[in-house]
PDB file of C-alpha atoms in Angstrom:
ATOM      1  CA  MET D  27      95.541 130.254  97.488  1.00 35.00           C
ATOM      2  CA  ASN D  28      95.784 126.604  98.617  1.00 41.00           C
ATOM      3  CA  ASN D  29      93.069 123.985  98.311  1.00 45.00           C
ATOM      4  CA  LYS D  30      92.240 121.945 101.414  1.00 45.00           C
ATOM      5  CA  ASN D  31      94.625 119.254 100.141  1.00 57.00           C
ATOM      6  CA  GLY D  32      97.641 121.525 100.544  1.00 80.00           C
ATOM      7  CA  LEU D  33      98.187 121.996  96.817  1.00 90.00           C
ATOM      8  CA  SER D  34      98.071 125.444  95.317  1.00 91.00           C
ATOM      9  CA  ASN D  35      95.634 126.007  92.464  1.00 91.00           C
ATOM     10  CA  GLU D  36      98.643 126.130  90.126  1.00 94.00           C
ATOM     11  CA  GLN D  37      99.958 122.781  91.430  1.00 94.00           C
ATOM     12  CA  SER D  38      96.513 121.198  91.017  1.00 94.00           C
ATOM     13  CA  ILE D  39      96.150 122.488  87.461  1.00 94.00           C
ATOM     14  CA  GLU D  40      99.679 121.398  86.537  1.00 96.00           C
ATOM     15  CA  LEU D  41      99.119 117.921  87.968  1.00 97.00           C
ATOM     16  CA  LEU D  42      95.743 117.485  86.250  1.00 97.00           C
ATOM     17  CA  ASN D  43      97.307 118.514  82.936  1.00 97.00           C
ATOM     18  CA  LYS D  44     100.179 116.056  83.424  1.00 98.00           C
ATOM     19  CA  LEU D  45      97.775 113.229  84.342  1.00 98.00           C
ATOM     20  CA  LYS D  46      95.563 114.011  81.335  1.00 97.00           C
ATOM     21  CA  THR D  47      98.542 113.991  78.961  1.00 98.00           C
ATOM     22  CA  ARG D  48      99.768 110.658  80.364  1.00 98.00           C
ATOM     23  CA  PHE D  49      96.238 109.249  80.150  1.00 97.00           C
ATOM     24  CA  GLU D  50      95.946 110.261  76.481  1.00 97.00           C
ATOM     25  CA  GLN D  51      99.413 108.938  75.607  1.00 97.00           C
ATOM     26  CA  ASN D  52      98.717 105.509  77.144  1.00 96.00           C
ATOM     27  CA  MET D  53      95.165 104.662  76.088  1.00 95.00           C
ATOM     28  CA  ASP D  54      96.046 100.955  75.971  1.00 94.00           C
ATOM     29  CA  ARG D  55      96.193 101.005  79.800  1.00 95.00           C
ATOM     30  CA  HIS D  56      92.589 102.127  80.196  1.00 93.00           C
ATOM     31  CA  LYS D  57      90.455 101.244  77.212  1.00 89.00           C
ATOM     32  CA  ASN D  58      86.853 102.455  77.324  1.00 90.00           C
ATOM     33  CA  LEU D  59      87.533 105.056  80.038  1.00 94.00           C
ATOM     34  CA  GLU D  60      87.084 108.788  79.563  1.00 95.00           C
ATOM     35  CA  TRP D  61      89.345 111.418  81.097  1.00 96.00           C
ATOM     36  CA  ASP D  62      86.507 113.894  81.798  1.00 96.00           C
ATOM     37  CA  THR D  63      84.826 111.438  84.200  1.00 95.00           C
ATOM     38  CA  ILE D  64      88.096 110.772  86.007  1.00 96.00           C
ATOM     39  CA  GLU D  65      88.981 114.474  86.200  1.00 96.00           C
ATOM     40  CA  ALA D  66      85.571 115.334  87.671  1.00 95.00           C
ATOM     41  CA  ARG D  67      86.040 112.709  90.366  1.00 94.00           C
ATOM     42  CA  LEU D  68      89.552 114.013  91.088  1.00 94.00           C
ATOM     43  CA  GLN D  69      88.296 117.565  91.455  1.00 92.00           C
ATOM     44  CA  GLY D  70      85.773 116.339  94.026  1.00 92.00           C
ATOM     45  CA  ASN D  71      88.466 114.507  96.036  1.00 93.00           C
ATOM     46  CA  PRO D  72      91.305 116.906  96.889  1.00 93.00           C
ATOM     47  CA  GLU D  73      92.917 114.416  99.291  1.00 94.00           C
ATOM     48  CA  LYS D  74      93.232 111.898  96.438  1.00 95.00           C
ATOM     49  CA  LEU D  75      94.655 114.581  94.177  1.00 96.00           C
ATOM     50  CA  TRP D  76      97.257 115.292  96.867  1.00 96.00           C
ATOM     51  CA  SER D  77      98.147 111.555  96.993  1.00 97.00           C
ATOM     52  CA  LEU D  78      98.598 111.546  93.219  1.00 97.00           C
ATOM     53  CA  PHE D  79     100.779 114.647  93.562  1.00 97.00           C
ATOM     54  CA  GLU D  80     102.968 112.714  96.020  1.00 97.00           C
ATOM     55  CA  MET D  81     103.107 109.721  93.679  1.00 98.00           C
ATOM     56  CA  GLU D  82     104.211 112.042  90.881  1.00 98.00           C
ATOM     57  CA  ARG D  83     106.662 113.987  93.064  1.00 97.00           C
ATOM     58  CA  THR D  84     108.475 110.784  94.057  1.00 98.00           C
ATOM     59  CA  GLY D  85     108.805 109.557  90.465  1.00 98.00           C
ATOM     60  CA  GLY D  86     105.869 107.162  90.194  1.00 98.00           C
ATOM     61  CA  GLU D  87     104.255 108.555  87.034  1.00 98.00           C
ATOM     62  CA  PRO D  88     100.729 107.520  88.164  1.00 98.00           C
ATOM     63  CA  ASP D  89      98.178 106.551  85.545  1.00 98.00           C
ATOM     64  CA  VAL D  90      94.748 104.935  85.418  1.00 97.00           C
ATOM     65  CA  VAL D  91      94.993 101.180  84.806  1.00 97.00           C
ATOM     66  CA  GLY D  92      91.347 100.184  85.163  1.00 94.00           C
ATOM     67  CA  ILE D  93      88.352 100.031  87.465  1.00 94.00           C
ATOM     68  CA  ASN D  94      87.965  97.959  90.631  1.00 92.00           C
ATOM     69  CA  ALA D  95      85.133  95.553  89.727  1.00 89.00           C
ATOM     70  CA  GLN D  96      83.729  95.498  93.277  1.00 94.00           C
ATOM     71  CA  THR D  97      83.976  99.173  94.284  1.00 93.00           C
ATOM     72  CA  LYS D  98      83.668 100.714  90.785  1.00 93.00           C
ATOM     73  CA  GLN D  99      86.561 103.025  91.671  1.00 96.00           C
ATOM     74  CA  PHE D 100      89.258 104.030  89.204  1.00 97.00           C
ATOM     75  CA  LEU D 101      92.648 102.414  89.850  1.00 97.00           C
ATOM     76  CA  PHE D 102      95.790 104.522  89.612  1.00 98.00           C
ATOM     77  CA  PHE D 103      99.119 102.656  89.721  1.00 98.00           C
ATOM     78  CA  ASP D 104     102.671 103.930  89.576  1.00 98.00           C
ATOM     79  CA  CYS D 105     103.560 103.363  85.922  1.00 98.00           C
ATOM     80  CA  SER D 106     107.171 104.571  85.854  1.00 98.00           C
ATOM     81  CA  GLN D 107     109.310 102.190  83.842  1.00 98.00           C
ATOM     82  CA  GLN D 108     111.516 101.449  86.867  1.00 98.00           C
ATOM     83  CA  SER D 109     110.573 101.444  90.558  1.00 98.00           C
ATOM     84  CA  PRO D 110     109.988 105.091  91.567  1.00 98.00           C
ATOM     85  CA  LEU D 111     113.353 106.736  92.178  1.00 97.00           C
ATOM     86  CA  GLY D 112     112.116 108.781  95.137  1.00 97.00           C
ATOM     87  CA  ARG D 113     110.976 105.616  96.961  1.00 97.00           C
ATOM     88  CA  ARG D 114     113.974 103.303  96.915  1.00 97.00           C
ATOM     89  CA  SER D 115     116.433 102.021  99.529  1.00 97.00           C
ATOM     90  CA  LEU D 116     113.614 101.215 101.947  1.00 97.00           C
ATOM     91  CA  CYS D 117     112.981  98.171 104.082  1.00 97.00           C
ATOM     92  CA  TYR D 118     109.496  96.684 103.979  1.00 97.00           C
ATOM     93  CA  ASP D 119     107.737  97.935 107.142  1.00 97.00           C
ATOM     94  CA  ARG D 120     108.179  99.660 110.514  1.00 96.00           C
ATOM     95  CA  ASN D 121     108.954  96.411 112.378  1.00 95.00           C
ATOM     96  CA  ALA D 122     111.718  95.646 109.903  1.00 96.00           C
ATOM     97  CA  LEU D 123     113.093  99.169 110.246  1.00 95.00           C
ATOM     98  CA  ASN D 124     113.052  98.953 114.039  1.00 95.00           C
ATOM     99  CA  SER D 125     114.785  95.565 113.989  1.00 93.00           C
ATOM    100  CA  ARG D 126     117.840  96.923 112.153  1.00 91.00           C
ATOM    101  CA  VAL D 127     120.695  97.663 114.493  1.00 87.00           C
ATOM    102  CA  LYS D 128     123.200  98.948 111.944  1.00 91.00           C
ATOM    103  CA  TYR D 129     122.851 100.857 108.702  1.00 93.00           C
ATOM    104  CA  LYS D 130     119.146 101.636 108.980  1.00 93.00           C
ATOM    105  CA  PRO D 131     117.452 102.939 105.850  1.00 95.00           C
ATOM    106  CA  ALA D 132     115.681 106.287 106.064  1.00 93.00           C
ATOM    107  CA  ASN D 133     112.216 104.732 106.185  1.00 96.00           C
ATOM    108  CA  SER D 134     110.038 101.785 105.195  1.00 97.00           C
ATOM    109  CA  ALA D 135     107.854 101.168 102.157  1.00 98.00           C
ATOM    110  CA  LEU D 136     104.635 100.706 104.133  1.00 98.00           C
ATOM    111  CA  ASP D 137     105.208 103.825 106.243  1.00 98.00           C
ATOM    112  CA  ILE D 138     105.821 106.011 103.215  1.00 98.00           C
ATOM    113  CA  ALA D 139     102.827 104.551 101.360  1.00 98.00           C
ATOM    114  CA  ASP D 140     100.625 105.260 104.381  1.00 97.00           C
ATOM    115  CA  SER D 141     101.905 108.839 104.659  1.00 97.00           C
ATOM    116  CA  MET D 142     101.062 109.346 100.961  1.00 97.00           C
ATOM    117  CA  GLY D 143      97.527 107.943 101.331  1.00 97.00           C
ATOM    118  CA  ILE D 144      98.220 104.993  99.017  1.00 98.00           C
ATOM    119  CA  THR D 145      98.778 101.243  99.363  1.00 98.00           C
ATOM    120  CA  ILE D 146     101.512  99.129  97.837  1.00 98.00           C
ATOM    121  CA  LEU D 147     100.652  96.790  94.987  1.00 98.00           C
ATOM    122  CA  THR D 148      99.568  93.240  95.725  1.00 98.00           C
ATOM    123  CA  GLU D 149     100.841  90.312  93.692  1.00 98.00           C
ATOM    124  CA  ALA D 150      97.665  90.471  91.545  1.00 97.00           C
ATOM    125  CA  ASP D 151      98.088  94.238  91.083  1.00 97.00           C
ATOM    126  CA  TYR D 152     101.697  93.758  90.046  1.00 98.00           C
ATOM    127  CA  LEU D 153     100.724  91.135  87.466  1.00 98.00           C
ATOM    128  CA  LEU D 154      98.048  93.501  86.104  1.00 97.00           C
ATOM    129  CA  LEU D 155     100.627  96.270  85.796  1.00 98.00           C
ATOM    130  CA  GLN D 156     103.082  93.953  84.041  1.00 98.00           C
ATOM    131  CA  SER D 157     100.353  92.931  81.581  1.00 97.00           C
ATOM    132  CA  LEU D 158     100.222  96.576  80.459  1.00 97.00           C
ATOM    133  CA  GLY D 159     103.922  96.939  79.672  1.00 96.00           C
ATOM    134  CA  GLU D 160     107.425  96.090  80.783  1.00 97.00           C
ATOM    135  CA  PHE D 161     108.179  97.475  84.230  1.00 98.00           C
ATOM    136  CA  ASP D 162     111.041  96.923  86.690  1.00 98.00           C
ATOM    137  CA  THR D 163     113.439  95.583  84.074  1.00 98.00           C
ATOM    138  CA  LYS D 164     116.416  97.001  86.009  1.00 98.00           C
ATOM    139  CA  THR D 165     114.854  97.473  89.452  1.00 98.00           C
ATOM    140  CA  SER D 166     112.508  95.585  91.763  1.00 98.00           C
ATOM    141  CA  SER D 167     109.503  96.614  93.856  1.00 98.00           C
ATOM    142  CA  TRP D 168     108.256  95.475  97.251  1.00 98.00           C
ATOM    143  CA  ILE D 169     104.730  94.054  97.046  1.00 98.00           C
ATOM    144  CA  PHE D 170     102.162  93.480  99.770  1.00 98.00           C
ATOM    145  CA  THR D 171     103.292  90.530 101.856  1.00 97.00           C
ATOM    146  CA  PRO D 172     100.779  88.139 103.473  1.00 96.00           C
ATOM    147  CA  ALA D 173     100.856  87.961 107.279  1.00 96.00           C
ATOM    148  CA  ASP D 174     102.056  84.342 107.348  1.00 96.00           C
ATOM    149  CA  VAL D 175     105.182  85.225 105.344  1.00 96.00           C
ATOM    150  CA  ARG D 176     105.747  88.464 107.220  1.00 97.00           C
ATOM    151  CA  SER D 177     105.447  86.724 110.621  1.00 96.00           C
ATOM    152  CA  LEU D 178     108.468  84.614 109.664  1.00 96.00           C
ATOM    153  CA  GLY D 179     110.553  87.712 108.929  1.00 95.00           C
ATOM    154  CA  GLY D 180     110.195  87.778 105.155  1.00 96.00           C
ATOM    155  CA  ALA D 181     108.718  90.109 102.585  1.00 98.00           C
ATOM    156  CA  LEU D 182     107.950  89.745  98.881  1.00 98.00           C
ATOM    157  CA  TYR D 183     109.073  91.716  95.858  1.00 98.00           C
ATOM    158  CA  GLY D 184     108.785  91.424  92.110  1.00 98.00           C
ATOM    159  CA  ASP D 185     110.554  92.367  88.912  1.00 98.00           C
ATOM    160  CA  ARG D 186     110.669  91.573  85.195  1.00 98.00           C
ATOM    161  CA  ARG D 187     113.643  89.727  83.729  1.00 97.00           C
ATOM    162  CA  TYR D 188     114.012  87.598  80.600  1.00 96.00           C
ATOM    163  CA  ASP D 189     110.560  88.764  79.461  1.00 96.00           C
ATOM    164  CA  ARG D 190     108.945  87.159  82.538  1.00 97.00           C
ATOM    165  CA  VAL D 191     107.600  88.437  85.842  1.00 98.00           C
ATOM    166  CA  PHE D 192     109.256  86.961  88.917  1.00 98.00           C
ATOM    167  CA  PHE D 193     108.333  87.105  92.596  1.00 98.00           C
ATOM    168  CA  TYR D 194     110.940  86.566  95.280  1.00 97.00           C
ATOM    169  CA  HIS D 195     111.398  86.811  99.022  1.00 96.00           C
ATOM    170  CA  ASN D 196     113.914  88.629 101.159  1.00 95.00           C
ATOM    171  CA  GLY D 197     114.286  89.562 104.789  1.00 95.00           C
ATOM    172  CA  ALA D 198     111.858  92.418 105.400  1.00 96.00           C
ATOM    173  CA  ASP D 199     114.689  94.451 106.913  1.00 96.00           C
ATOM    174  CA  SER D 200     116.770  94.342 103.728  1.00 95.00           C
ATOM    175  CA  TYR D 201     117.011  97.312 101.415  1.00 95.00           C
ATOM    176  CA  TYR D 202     118.711  98.034  98.120  1.00 96.00           C
ATOM    177  CA  ALA D 203     119.307 101.086  95.964  1.00 96.00           C
ATOM    178  CA  SER D 204     117.452  99.383  93.119  1.00 97.00           C
ATOM    179  CA  ARG D 205     114.393  98.281  95.140  1.00 97.00           C
ATOM    180  CA  GLY D 206     111.482 100.565  95.885  1.00 97.00           C
ATOM    181  CA  PHE D 207     107.755 100.146  95.879  1.00 98.00           C
ATOM    182  CA  ARG D 208     104.872 100.913  93.560  1.00 98.00           C
ATOM    183  CA  GLY D 209     101.683 102.422  94.883  1.00 98.00           C
ATOM    184  CA  LYS D 210      97.994 102.119  94.170  1.00 98.00           C
ATOM    185  CA  LEU D 211      95.277 104.693  94.670  1.00 98.00           C
ATOM    186  CA  GLU D 212      91.557 104.023  94.291  1.00 97.00           C
ATOM    187  CA  LEU D 213      89.359 106.947  93.309  1.00 95.00           C
TER     188      LEU D 213
END
């Protein structure tokens, strides 16, 4: 039997167990938070559970990284060591994808994030993630790009090299096998 989110009961149970194990193994990411409260909220939001399933399925290894101070919602970020393998070789957005004449990638970061019910990390989100560990040491991840930069054809991405976090720019229509995107889900 499927839940209204499209996951079978077995898939939901398996995902919740995986998320709980990751939560317990990485308590430094979410001090003072309790899994039972998070799990109860997840069980009441099947569409969010489905989004987390998609984050997991594409290699993101989602985990709780804190609470949004304004909305009081739990924040889940992709916490895979490198940019999620199932979300690489993508240009930034639909306009960038449509502008490519040759060698188009399969999709764009913003389109995939939208289809998964998540958003991509902002610069502040990315810095928060990097404060919790060392991520993107061999890859890079698109981050949300402000309209003024995007209107000029560019897009932003970040990575960690030499024990520092760097932000760069590239044409939004570019794509690389080592660049993906990291998602955020608020619950």
